[in-house]
mmCIF file of C-alpha atoms in Angstrom:
data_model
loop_
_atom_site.group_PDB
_atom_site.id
_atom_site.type_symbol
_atom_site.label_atom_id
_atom_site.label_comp_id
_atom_site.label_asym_id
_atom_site.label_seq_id
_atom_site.Cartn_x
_atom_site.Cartn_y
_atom_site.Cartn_z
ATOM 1 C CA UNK A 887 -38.897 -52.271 -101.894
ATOM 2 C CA UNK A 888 -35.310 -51.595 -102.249
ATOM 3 C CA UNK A 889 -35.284 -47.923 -102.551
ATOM 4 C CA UNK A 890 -37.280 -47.876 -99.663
ATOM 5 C CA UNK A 891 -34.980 -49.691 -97.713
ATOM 6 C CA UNK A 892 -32.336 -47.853 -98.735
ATOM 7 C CA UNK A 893 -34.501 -45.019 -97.893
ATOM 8 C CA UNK A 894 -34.753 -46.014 -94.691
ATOM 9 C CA UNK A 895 -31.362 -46.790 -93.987
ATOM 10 C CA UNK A 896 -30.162 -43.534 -95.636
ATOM 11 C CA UNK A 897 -32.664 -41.399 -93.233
ATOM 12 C CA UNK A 898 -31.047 -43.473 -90.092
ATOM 13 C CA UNK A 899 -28.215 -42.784 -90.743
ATOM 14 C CA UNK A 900 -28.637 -38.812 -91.225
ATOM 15 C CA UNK A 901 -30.553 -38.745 -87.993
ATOM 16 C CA UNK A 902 -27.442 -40.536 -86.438
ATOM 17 C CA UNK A 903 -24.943 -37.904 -87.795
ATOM 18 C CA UNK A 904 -26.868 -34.880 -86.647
ATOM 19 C CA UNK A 905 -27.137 -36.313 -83.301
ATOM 20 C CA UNK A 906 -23.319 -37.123 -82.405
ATOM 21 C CA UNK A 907 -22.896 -33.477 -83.613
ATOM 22 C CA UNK A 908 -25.475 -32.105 -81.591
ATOM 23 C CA UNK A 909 -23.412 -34.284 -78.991
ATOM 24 C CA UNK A 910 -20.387 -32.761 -79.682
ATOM 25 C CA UNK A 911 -21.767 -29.539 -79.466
ATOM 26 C CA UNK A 912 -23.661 -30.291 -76.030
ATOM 27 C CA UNK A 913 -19.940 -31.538 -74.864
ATOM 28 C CA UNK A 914 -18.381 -28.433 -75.860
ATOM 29 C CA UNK A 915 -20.566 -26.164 -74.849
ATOM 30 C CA UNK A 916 -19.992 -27.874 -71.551
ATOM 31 C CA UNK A 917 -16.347 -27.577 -71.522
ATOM 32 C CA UNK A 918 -16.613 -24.039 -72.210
ATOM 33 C CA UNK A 919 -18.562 -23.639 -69.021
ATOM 34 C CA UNK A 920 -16.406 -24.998 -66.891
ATOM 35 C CA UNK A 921 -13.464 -23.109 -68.683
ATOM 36 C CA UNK A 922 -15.246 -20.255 -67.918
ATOM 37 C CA UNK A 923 -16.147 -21.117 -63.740
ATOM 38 C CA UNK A 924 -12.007 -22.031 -63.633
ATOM 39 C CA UNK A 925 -11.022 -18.469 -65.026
ATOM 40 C CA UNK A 926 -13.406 -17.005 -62.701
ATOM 41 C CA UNK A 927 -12.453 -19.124 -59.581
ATOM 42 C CA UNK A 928 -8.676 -17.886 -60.952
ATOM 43 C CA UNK A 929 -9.478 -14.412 -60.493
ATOM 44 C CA UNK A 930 -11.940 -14.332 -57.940
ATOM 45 C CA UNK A 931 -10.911 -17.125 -55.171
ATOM 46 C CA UNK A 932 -13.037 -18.012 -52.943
ATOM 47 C CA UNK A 933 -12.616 -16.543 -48.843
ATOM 48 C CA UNK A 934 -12.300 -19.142 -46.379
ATOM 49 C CA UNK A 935 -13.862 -19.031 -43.275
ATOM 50 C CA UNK A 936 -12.395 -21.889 -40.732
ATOM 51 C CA UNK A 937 -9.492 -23.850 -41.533
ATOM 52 C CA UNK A 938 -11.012 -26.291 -43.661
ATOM 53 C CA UNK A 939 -12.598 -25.356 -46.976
ATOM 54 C CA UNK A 940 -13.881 -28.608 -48.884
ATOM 55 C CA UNK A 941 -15.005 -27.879 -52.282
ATOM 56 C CA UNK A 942 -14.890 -31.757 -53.072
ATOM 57 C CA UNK A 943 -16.698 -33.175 -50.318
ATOM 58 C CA UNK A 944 -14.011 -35.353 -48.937
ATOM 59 C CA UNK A 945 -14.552 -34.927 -45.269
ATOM 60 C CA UNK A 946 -18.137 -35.185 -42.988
ATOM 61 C CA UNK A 947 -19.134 -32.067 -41.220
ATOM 62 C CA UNK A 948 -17.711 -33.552 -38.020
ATOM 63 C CA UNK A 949 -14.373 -34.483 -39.864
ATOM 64 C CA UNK A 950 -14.392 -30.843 -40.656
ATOM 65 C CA UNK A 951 -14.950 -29.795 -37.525
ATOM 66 C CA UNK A 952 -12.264 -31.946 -35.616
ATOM 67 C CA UNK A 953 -9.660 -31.107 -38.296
ATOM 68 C CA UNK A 954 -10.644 -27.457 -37.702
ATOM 69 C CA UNK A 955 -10.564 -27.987 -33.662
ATOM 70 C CA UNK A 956 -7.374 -29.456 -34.115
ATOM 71 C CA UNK A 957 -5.749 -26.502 -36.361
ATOM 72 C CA UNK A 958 -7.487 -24.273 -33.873
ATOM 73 C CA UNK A 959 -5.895 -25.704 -30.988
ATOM 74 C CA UNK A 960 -2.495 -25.522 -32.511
ATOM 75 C CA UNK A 961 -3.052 -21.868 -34.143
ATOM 76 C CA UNK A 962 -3.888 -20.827 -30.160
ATOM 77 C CA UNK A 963 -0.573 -22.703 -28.862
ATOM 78 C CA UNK A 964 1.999 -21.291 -31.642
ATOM 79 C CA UNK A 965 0.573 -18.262 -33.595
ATOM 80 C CA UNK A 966 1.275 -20.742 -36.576
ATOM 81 C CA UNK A 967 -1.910 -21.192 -39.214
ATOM 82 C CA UNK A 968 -2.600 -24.455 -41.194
ATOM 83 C CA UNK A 969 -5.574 -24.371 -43.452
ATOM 84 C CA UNK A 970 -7.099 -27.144 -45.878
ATOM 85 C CA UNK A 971 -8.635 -26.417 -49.296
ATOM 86 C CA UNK A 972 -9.925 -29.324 -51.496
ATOM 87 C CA UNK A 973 -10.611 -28.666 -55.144
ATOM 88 C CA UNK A 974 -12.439 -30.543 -57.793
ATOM 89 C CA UNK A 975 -11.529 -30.154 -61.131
ATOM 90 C CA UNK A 976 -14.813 -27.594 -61.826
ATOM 91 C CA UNK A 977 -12.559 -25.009 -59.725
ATOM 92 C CA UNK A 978 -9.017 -25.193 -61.377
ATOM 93 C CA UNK A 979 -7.257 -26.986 -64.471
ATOM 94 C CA UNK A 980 -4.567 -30.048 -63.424
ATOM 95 C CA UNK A 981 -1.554 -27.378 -65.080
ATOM 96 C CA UNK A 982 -2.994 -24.361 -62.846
ATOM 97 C CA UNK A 983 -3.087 -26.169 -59.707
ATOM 98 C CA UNK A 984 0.510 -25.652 -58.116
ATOM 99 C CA UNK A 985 -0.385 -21.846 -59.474
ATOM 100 C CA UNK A 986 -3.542 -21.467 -58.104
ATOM 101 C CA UNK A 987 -2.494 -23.107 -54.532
ATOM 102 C CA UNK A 988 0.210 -20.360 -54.343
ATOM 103 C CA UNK A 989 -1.801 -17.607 -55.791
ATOM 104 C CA UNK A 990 -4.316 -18.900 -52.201
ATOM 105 C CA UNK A 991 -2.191 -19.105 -50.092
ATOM 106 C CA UNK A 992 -1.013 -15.769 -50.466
ATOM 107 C CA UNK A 993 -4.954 -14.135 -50.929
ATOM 108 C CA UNK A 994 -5.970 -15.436 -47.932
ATOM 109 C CA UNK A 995 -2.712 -14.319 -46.059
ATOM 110 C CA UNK A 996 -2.377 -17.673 -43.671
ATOM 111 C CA UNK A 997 -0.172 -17.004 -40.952
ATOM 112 C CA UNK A 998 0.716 -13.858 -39.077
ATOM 113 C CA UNK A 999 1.910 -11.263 -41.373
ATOM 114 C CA UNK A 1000 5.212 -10.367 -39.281
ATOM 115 C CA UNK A 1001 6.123 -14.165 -38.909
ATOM 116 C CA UNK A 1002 5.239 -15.390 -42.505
ATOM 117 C CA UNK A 1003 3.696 -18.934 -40.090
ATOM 118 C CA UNK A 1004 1.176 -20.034 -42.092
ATOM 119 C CA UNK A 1005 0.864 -23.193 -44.239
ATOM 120 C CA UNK A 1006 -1.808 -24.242 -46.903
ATOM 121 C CA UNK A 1007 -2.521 -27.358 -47.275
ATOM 122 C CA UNK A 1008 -4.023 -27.933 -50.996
ATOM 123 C CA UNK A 1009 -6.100 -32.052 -51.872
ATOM 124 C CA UNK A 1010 -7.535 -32.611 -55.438
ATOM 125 C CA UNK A 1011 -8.768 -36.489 -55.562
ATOM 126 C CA UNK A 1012 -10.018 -35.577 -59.368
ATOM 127 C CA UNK A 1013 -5.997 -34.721 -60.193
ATOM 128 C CA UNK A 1014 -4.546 -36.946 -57.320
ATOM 129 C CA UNK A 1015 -2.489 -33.691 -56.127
ATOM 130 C CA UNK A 1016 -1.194 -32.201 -53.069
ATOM 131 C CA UNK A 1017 0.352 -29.353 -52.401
ATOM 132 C CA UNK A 1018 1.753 -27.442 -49.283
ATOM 133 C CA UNK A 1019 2.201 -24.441 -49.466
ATOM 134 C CA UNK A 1020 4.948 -23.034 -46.578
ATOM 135 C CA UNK A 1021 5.189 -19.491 -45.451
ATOM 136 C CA UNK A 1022 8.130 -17.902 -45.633
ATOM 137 C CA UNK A 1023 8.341 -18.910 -41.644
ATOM 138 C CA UNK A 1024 7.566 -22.178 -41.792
ATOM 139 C CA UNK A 1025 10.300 -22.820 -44.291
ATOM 140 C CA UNK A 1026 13.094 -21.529 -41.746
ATOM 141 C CA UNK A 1027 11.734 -24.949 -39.350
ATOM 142 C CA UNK A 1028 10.795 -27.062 -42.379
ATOM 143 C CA UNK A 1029 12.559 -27.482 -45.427
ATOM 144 C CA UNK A 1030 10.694 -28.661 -48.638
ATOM 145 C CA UNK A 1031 12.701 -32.266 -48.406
ATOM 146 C CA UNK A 1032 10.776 -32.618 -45.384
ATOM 147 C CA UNK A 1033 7.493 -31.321 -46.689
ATOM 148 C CA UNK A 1034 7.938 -33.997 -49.023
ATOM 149 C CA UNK A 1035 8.528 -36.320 -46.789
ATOM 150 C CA UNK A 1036 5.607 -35.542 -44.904
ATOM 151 C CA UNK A 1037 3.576 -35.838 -47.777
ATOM 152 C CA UNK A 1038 4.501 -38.992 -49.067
ATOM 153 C CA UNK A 1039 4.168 -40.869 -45.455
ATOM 154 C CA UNK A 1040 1.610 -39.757 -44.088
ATOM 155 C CA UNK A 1041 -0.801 -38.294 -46.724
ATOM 156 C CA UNK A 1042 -0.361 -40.390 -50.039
ATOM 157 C CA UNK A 1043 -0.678 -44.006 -47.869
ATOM 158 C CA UNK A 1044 -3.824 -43.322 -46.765
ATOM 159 C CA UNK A 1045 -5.188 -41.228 -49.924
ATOM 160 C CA UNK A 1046 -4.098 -44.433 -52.246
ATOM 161 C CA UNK A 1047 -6.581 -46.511 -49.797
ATOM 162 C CA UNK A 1048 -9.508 -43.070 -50.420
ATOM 163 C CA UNK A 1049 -9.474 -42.321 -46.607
ATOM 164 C CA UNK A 1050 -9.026 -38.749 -47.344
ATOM 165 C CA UNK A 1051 -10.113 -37.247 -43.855
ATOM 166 C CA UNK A 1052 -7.289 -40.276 -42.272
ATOM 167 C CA UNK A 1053 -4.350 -38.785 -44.301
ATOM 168 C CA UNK A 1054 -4.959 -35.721 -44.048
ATOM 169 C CA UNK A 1055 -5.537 -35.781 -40.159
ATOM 170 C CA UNK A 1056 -2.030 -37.872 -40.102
ATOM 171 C CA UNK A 1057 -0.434 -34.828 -42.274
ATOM 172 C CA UNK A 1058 -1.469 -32.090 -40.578
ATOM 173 C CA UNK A 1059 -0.946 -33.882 -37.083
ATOM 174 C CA UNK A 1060 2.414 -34.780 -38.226
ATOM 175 C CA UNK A 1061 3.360 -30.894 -39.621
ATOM 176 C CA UNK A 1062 1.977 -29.586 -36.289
ATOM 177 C CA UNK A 1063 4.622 -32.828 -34.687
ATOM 178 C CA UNK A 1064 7.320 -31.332 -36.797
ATOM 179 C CA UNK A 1065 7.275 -27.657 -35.763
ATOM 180 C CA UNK A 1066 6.449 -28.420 -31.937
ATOM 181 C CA UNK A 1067 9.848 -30.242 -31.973
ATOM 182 C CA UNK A 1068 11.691 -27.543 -34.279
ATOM 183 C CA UNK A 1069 10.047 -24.678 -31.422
ATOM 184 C CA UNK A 1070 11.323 -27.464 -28.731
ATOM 185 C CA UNK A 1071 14.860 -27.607 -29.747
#
């Protein structure tokens, strides 16, 4: 009775082994994967077409289409571009964000190529990042103190609260607020 128990016991716990490593294989091969899709994303990003791009489903389609309305409204007024891109962490690795924001910015050429007016605007809730990126234009009117500034007012408030479309409707309204008064003066 004994060595059948032990038997037993002995078999349960092989099966258990072999399973967490067939786990740990499953969880690999999964991480490769997405290793992979982020080196392709980094060489291949992805065209835009409108201002807002939301690869992690923050906004409605009607929150997409005001913020794009809004952008369009402004783009029509001042020759200036804003455009949104939200990433998950599928698309890029936290250390190749700031990298692959710039690397975006400048394949999708925002902004008018003789004034350098464009401005990316770049939201990952997986990494709790921002970035904007500033064209070579935009940073004659805004400096990156006030970027910052802009950021951390009237983005990160209402991000902490997850009212993603609010804070970012508050940013952009407040960038587009910012270089109306810069033209002004």
């Amino acid at each position: 009775m004994k060595k059948v128990c032990c038997l037993i016991i002995l078999c349960f716990n092989i099966n258990l082994c072999s399973q967490e490593i067939e786990n740990r294989n499953i969880d690999s091969l999964k991480i490769e994967s997405i290793k992979i899709f982020q080196n392709i994303f980094w060489l291949n990003p992805i065209k835009h077409y409108g201002w807002v791009t939301d690869y992690e489903k923050l906004y409605t389609k009607d929150q997409i289409e005001n913020l794009n309305n809004v952008i369009t409204r402004f783009e029509k007024q001042t020759s200036n571009e804003i455009a949104i891109l939200t990433l998950n962490s599928l698309r890029v690795t936290e250390e190749n964000f700031d990298a692959l924001s710039l690397r975006v910015a400048n394949e999708w050429g925002i902004g008018k190529p003789e004034k350098n007016n464009g401005i990316l605007i770049v939201i990952s809730k997986d990494y709790r990042k921002i970035r904007i990126q500033n064209g070579i234009g935009i940073e004659k009117i805004v400096s990156d103190d006030e970027t910052k500034e802009i950021i951390d007012k009237y983005f990160i408030p209402e991000f902490k609260e997850n009212n993603y479309y609010n804070g970012t409707l508050n940013g952009v309204l407040e960038i587009i607020k910012k270089l109306k008064n810069t033209a002004n003066d």
